[in-house]
PDB file of C-alpha atoms and ligand atoms in Angstrom:
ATOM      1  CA  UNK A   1    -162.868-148.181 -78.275  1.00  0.00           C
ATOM      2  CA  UNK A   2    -163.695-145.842 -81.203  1.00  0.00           C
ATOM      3  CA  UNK A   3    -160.851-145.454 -83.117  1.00  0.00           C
ATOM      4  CA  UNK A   4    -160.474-141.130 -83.048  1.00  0.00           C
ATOM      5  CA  UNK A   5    -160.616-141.774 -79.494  1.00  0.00           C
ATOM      6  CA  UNK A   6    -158.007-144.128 -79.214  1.00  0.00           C
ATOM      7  CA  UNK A   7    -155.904-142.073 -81.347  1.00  0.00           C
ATOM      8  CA  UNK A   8    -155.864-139.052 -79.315  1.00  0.00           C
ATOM      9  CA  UNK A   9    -155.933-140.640 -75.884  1.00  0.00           C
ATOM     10  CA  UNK A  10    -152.249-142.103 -77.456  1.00  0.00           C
ATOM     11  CA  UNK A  11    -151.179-139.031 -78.551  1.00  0.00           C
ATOM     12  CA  UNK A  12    -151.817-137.425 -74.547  1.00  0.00           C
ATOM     13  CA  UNK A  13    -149.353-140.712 -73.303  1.00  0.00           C
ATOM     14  CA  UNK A  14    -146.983-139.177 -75.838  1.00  0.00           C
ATOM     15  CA  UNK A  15    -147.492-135.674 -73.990  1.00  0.00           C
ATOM     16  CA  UNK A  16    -147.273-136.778 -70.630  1.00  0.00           C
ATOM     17  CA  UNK A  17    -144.067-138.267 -71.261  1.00  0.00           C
ATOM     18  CA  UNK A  18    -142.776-135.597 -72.910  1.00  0.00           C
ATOM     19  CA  UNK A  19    -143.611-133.873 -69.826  1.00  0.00           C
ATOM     20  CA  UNK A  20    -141.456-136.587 -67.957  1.00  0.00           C
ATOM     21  CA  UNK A  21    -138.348-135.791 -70.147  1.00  0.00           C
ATOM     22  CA  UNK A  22    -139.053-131.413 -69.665  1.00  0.00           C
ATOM     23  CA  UNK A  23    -139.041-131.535 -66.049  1.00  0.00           C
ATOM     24  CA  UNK A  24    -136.190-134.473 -65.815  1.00  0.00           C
ATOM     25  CA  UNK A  25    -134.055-132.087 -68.281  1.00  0.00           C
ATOM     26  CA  UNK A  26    -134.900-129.102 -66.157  1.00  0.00           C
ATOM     27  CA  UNK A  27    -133.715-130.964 -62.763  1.00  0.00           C
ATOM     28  CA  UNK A  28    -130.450-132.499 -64.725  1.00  0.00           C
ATOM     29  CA  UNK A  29    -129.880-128.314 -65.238  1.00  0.00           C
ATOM     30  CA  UNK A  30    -130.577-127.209 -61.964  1.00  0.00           C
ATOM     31  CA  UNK A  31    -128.461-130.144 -60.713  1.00  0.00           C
ATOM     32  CA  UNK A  32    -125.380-128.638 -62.816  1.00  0.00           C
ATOM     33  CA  UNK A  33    -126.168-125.034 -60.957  1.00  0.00           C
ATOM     34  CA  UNK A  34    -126.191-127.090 -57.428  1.00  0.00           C
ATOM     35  CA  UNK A  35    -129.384-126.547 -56.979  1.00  0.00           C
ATOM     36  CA  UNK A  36    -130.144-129.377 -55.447  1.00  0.00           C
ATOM     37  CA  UNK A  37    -133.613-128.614 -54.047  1.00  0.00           C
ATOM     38  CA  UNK A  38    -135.267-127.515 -57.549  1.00  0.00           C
ATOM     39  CA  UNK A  39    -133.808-130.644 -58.968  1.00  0.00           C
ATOM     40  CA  UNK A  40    -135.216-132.917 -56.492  1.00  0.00           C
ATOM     41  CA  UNK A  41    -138.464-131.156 -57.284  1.00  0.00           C
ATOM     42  CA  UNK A  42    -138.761-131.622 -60.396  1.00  0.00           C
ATOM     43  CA  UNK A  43    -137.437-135.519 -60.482  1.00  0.00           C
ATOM     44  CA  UNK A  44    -140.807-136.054 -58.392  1.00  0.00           C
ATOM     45  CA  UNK A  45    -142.835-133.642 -61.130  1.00  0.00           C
ATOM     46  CA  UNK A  46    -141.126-136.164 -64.033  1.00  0.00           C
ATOM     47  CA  UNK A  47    -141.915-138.913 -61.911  1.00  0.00           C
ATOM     48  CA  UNK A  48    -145.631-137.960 -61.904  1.00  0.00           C
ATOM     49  CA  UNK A  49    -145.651-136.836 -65.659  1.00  0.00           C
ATOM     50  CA  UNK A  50    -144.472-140.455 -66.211  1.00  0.00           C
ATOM     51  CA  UNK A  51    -147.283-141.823 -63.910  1.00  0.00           C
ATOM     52  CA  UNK A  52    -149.468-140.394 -65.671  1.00  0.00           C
ATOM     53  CA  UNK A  53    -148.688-141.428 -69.259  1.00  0.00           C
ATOM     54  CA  UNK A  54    -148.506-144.961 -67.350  1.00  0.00           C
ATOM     55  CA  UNK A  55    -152.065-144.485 -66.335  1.00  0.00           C
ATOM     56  CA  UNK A  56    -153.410-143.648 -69.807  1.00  0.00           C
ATOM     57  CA  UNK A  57    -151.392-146.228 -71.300  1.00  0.00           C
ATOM     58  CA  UNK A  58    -153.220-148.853 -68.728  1.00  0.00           C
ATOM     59  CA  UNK A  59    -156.215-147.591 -69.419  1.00  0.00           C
ATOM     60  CA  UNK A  60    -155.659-148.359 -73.221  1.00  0.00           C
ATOM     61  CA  UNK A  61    -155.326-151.890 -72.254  1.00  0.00           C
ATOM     62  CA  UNK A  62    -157.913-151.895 -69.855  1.00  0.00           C
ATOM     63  CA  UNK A  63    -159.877-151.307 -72.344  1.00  0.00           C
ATOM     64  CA  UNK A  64    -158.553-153.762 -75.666  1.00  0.00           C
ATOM     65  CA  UNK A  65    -156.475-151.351 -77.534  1.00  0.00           C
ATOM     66  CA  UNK A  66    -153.034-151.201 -78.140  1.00  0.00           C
ATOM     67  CA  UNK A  67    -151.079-148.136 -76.850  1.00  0.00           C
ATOM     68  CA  UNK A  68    -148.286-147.149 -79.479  1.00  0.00           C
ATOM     69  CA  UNK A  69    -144.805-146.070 -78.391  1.00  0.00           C
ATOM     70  CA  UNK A  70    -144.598-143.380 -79.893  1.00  0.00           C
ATOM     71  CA  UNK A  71    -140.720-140.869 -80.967  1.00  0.00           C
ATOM     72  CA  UNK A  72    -140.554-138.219 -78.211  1.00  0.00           C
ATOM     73  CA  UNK A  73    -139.146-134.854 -79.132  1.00  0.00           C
ATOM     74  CA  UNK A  74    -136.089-133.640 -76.900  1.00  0.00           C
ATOM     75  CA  UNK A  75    -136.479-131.304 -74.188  1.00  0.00           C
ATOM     76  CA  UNK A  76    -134.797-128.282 -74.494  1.00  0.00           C
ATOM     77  CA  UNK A  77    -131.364-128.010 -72.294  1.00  0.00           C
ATOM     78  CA  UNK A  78    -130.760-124.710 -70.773  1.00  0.00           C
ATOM     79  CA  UNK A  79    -132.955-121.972 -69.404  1.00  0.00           C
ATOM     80  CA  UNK A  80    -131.668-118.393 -68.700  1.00  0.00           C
ATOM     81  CA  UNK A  81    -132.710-118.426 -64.756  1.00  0.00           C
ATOM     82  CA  UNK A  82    -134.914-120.659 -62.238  1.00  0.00           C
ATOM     83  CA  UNK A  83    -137.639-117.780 -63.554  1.00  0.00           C
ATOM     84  CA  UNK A  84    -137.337-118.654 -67.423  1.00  0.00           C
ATOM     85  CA  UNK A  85    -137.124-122.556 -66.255  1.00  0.00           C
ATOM     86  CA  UNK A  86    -140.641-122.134 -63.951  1.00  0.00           C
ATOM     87  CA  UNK A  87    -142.376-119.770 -66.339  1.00  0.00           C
ATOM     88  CA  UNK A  88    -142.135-122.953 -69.135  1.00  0.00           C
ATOM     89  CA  UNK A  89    -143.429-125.287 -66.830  1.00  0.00           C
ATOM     90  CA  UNK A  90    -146.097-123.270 -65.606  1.00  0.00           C
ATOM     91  CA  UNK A  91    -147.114-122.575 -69.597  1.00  0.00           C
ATOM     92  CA  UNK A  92    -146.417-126.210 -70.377  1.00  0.00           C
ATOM     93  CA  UNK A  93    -149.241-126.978 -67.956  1.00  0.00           C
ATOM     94  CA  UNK A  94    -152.199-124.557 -69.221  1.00  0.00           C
ATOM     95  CA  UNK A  95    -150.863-126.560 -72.617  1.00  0.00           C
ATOM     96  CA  UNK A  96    -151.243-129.750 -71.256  1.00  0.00           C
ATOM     97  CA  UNK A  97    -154.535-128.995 -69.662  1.00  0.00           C
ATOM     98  CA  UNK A  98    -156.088-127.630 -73.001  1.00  0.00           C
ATOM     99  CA  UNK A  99    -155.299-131.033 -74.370  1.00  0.00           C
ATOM    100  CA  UNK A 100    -157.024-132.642 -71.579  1.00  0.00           C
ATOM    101  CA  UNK A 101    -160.132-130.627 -71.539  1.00  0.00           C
ATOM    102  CA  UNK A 102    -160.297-131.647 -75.523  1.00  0.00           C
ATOM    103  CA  UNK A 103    -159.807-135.198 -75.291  1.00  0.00           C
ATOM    104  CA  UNK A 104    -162.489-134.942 -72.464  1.00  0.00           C
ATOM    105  CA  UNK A 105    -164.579-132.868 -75.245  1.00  0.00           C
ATOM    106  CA  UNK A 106    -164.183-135.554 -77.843  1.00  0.00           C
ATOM    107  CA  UNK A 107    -164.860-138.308 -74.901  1.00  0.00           C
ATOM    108  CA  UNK A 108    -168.424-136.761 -74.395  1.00  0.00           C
ATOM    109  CA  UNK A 109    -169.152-136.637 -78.159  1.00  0.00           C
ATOM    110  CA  UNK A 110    -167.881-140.057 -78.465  1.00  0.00           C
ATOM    111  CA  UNK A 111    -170.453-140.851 -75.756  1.00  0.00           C
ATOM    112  CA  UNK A 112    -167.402-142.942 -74.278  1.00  0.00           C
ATOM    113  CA  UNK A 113    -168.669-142.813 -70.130  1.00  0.00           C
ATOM    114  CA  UNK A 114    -166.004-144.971 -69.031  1.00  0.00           C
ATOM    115  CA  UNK A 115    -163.232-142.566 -71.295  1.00  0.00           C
ATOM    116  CA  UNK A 116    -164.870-139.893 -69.833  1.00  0.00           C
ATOM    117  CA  UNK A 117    -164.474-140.805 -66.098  1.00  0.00           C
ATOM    118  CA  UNK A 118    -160.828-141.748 -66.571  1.00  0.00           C
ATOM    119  CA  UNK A 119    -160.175-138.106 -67.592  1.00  0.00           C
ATOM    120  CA  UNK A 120    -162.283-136.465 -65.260  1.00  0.00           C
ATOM    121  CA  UNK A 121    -159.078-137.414 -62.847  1.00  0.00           C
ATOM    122  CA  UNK A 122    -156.956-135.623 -64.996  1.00  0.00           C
ATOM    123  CA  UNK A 123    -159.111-132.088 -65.158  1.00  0.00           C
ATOM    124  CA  UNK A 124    -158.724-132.487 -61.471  1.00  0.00           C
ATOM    125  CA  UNK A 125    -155.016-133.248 -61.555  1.00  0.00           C
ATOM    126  CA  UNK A 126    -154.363-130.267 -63.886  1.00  0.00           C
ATOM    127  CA  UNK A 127    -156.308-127.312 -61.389  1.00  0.00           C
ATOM    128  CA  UNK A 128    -153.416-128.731 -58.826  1.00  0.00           C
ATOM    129  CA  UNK A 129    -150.498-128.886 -61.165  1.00  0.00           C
ATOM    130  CA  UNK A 130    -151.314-125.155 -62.505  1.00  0.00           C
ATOM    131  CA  UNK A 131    -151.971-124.012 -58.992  1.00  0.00           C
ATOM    132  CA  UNK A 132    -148.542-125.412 -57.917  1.00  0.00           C
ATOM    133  CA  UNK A 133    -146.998-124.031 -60.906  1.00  0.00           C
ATOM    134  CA  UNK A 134    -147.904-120.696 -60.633  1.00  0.00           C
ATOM    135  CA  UNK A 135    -147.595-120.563 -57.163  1.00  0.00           C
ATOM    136  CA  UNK A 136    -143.282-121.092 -57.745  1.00  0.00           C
ATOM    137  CA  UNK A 137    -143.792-119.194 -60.909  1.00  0.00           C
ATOM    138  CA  UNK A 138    -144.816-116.224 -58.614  1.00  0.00           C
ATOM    139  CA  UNK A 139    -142.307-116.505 -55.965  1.00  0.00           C
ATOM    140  CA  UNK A 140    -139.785-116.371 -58.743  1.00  0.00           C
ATOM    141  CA  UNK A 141    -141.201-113.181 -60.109  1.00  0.00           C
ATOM    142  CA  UNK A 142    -140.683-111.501 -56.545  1.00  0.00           C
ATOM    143  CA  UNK A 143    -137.564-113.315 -55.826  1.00  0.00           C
ATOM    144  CA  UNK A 144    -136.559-111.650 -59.434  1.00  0.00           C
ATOM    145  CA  UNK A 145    -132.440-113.370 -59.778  1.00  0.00           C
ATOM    146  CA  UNK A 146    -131.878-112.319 -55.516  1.00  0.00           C
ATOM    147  CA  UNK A 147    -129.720-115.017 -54.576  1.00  0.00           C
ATOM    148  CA  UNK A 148    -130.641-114.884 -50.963  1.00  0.00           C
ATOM    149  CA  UNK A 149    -134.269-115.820 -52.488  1.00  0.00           C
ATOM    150  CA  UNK A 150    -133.642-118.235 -54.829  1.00  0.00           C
ATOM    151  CA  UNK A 151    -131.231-120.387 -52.132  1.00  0.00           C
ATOM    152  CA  UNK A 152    -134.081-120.212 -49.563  1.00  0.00           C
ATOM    153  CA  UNK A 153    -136.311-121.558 -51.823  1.00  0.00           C
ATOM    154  CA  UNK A 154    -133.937-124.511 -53.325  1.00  0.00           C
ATOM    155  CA  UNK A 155    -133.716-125.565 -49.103  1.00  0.00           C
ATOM    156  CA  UNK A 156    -137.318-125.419 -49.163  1.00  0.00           C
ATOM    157  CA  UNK A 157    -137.853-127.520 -52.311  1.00  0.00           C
ATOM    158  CA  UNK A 158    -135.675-130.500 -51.309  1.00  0.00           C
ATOM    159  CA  UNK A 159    -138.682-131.325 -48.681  1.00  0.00           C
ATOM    160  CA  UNK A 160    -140.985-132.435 -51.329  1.00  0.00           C
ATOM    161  CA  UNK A 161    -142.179-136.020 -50.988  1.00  0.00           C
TER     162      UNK A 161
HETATM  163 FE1  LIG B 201    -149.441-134.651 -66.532  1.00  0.00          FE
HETATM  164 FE2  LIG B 201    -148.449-132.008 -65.464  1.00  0.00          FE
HETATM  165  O1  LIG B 201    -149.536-132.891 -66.651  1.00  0.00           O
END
């Protein structure tokens, strides 16, 4: 695989984890408030940030090159509400979908098909992990601190599968 390439596609397992750690932080801080609903939420969402450094990573392989391990920043530890928390994941994920969308970019110059394919999943992954995003992100807004709100919404988060 060409080198640049390689490089970059490391650098995204390195993001996706760091996504991992975010959202597992986040749920460790909702756990502390009892909300036990938006913490079982986002275990799943660091669950699937994980996944998907995992599926980079075997890709990498797949494909003869050696994924690096790379130092992973801490995640910050306290928000000031459930709105402050969801308004950083939602902005996390336009982030994290700009970096896909340039790796794709840099795929197609590359004229790496195979590269290219593998992140085409991704593009698709990212419209449904902003749309969930901001869909919470705007509930919050109109929920706005109402306890009543916000403990409806924990019950209704604990369903997630
Ligand atoms: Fe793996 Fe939510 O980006």
């Amino acid at each position: 695989m060409d080198k640049e390439l390689a490089l970059e596609l490391n650098s995204q397992i390195t993001k996706e984890i760091y996504s991992s750690n975010l959202y597992l932080a986040m749920s460790a801080y909702f756990a502390a408030k009892n909300f036990n609903g938006f913490a079982h939420w986002l275990r799943l969402q660091s669950q699937e940030e994980l996944a998907h450094g995992l599926k980079i990573f075997d890709y990498m392989i797949l494909r003869g090159s050696q994924p690096i391990v790379a130092q992973i920043n801490e995640p910050p530890r306290t928000w000031d509400s459930a709105l402050d928390a969801f308004e950083m994941v939602y902005s996390h994920e336009q982030l994290v979908t700009d970096s896909i969308n340039n790796l794709l970019e840099l795929a197609i110059s590359k004229r790496d098909r195979a590269t290219e394919n593998m992140l085409r999943w991704f593009v698709d992954e990212q419209v449904e992990e902003e749309a969930t995003a901001s869909e919470l992100l705007e509930r919050l807004r109109l929920i706005n601190d109402n306890p009543q709100g916000l403990f409806m919404m924990d019950r209704e988060l604990k369903f997630r599968q």
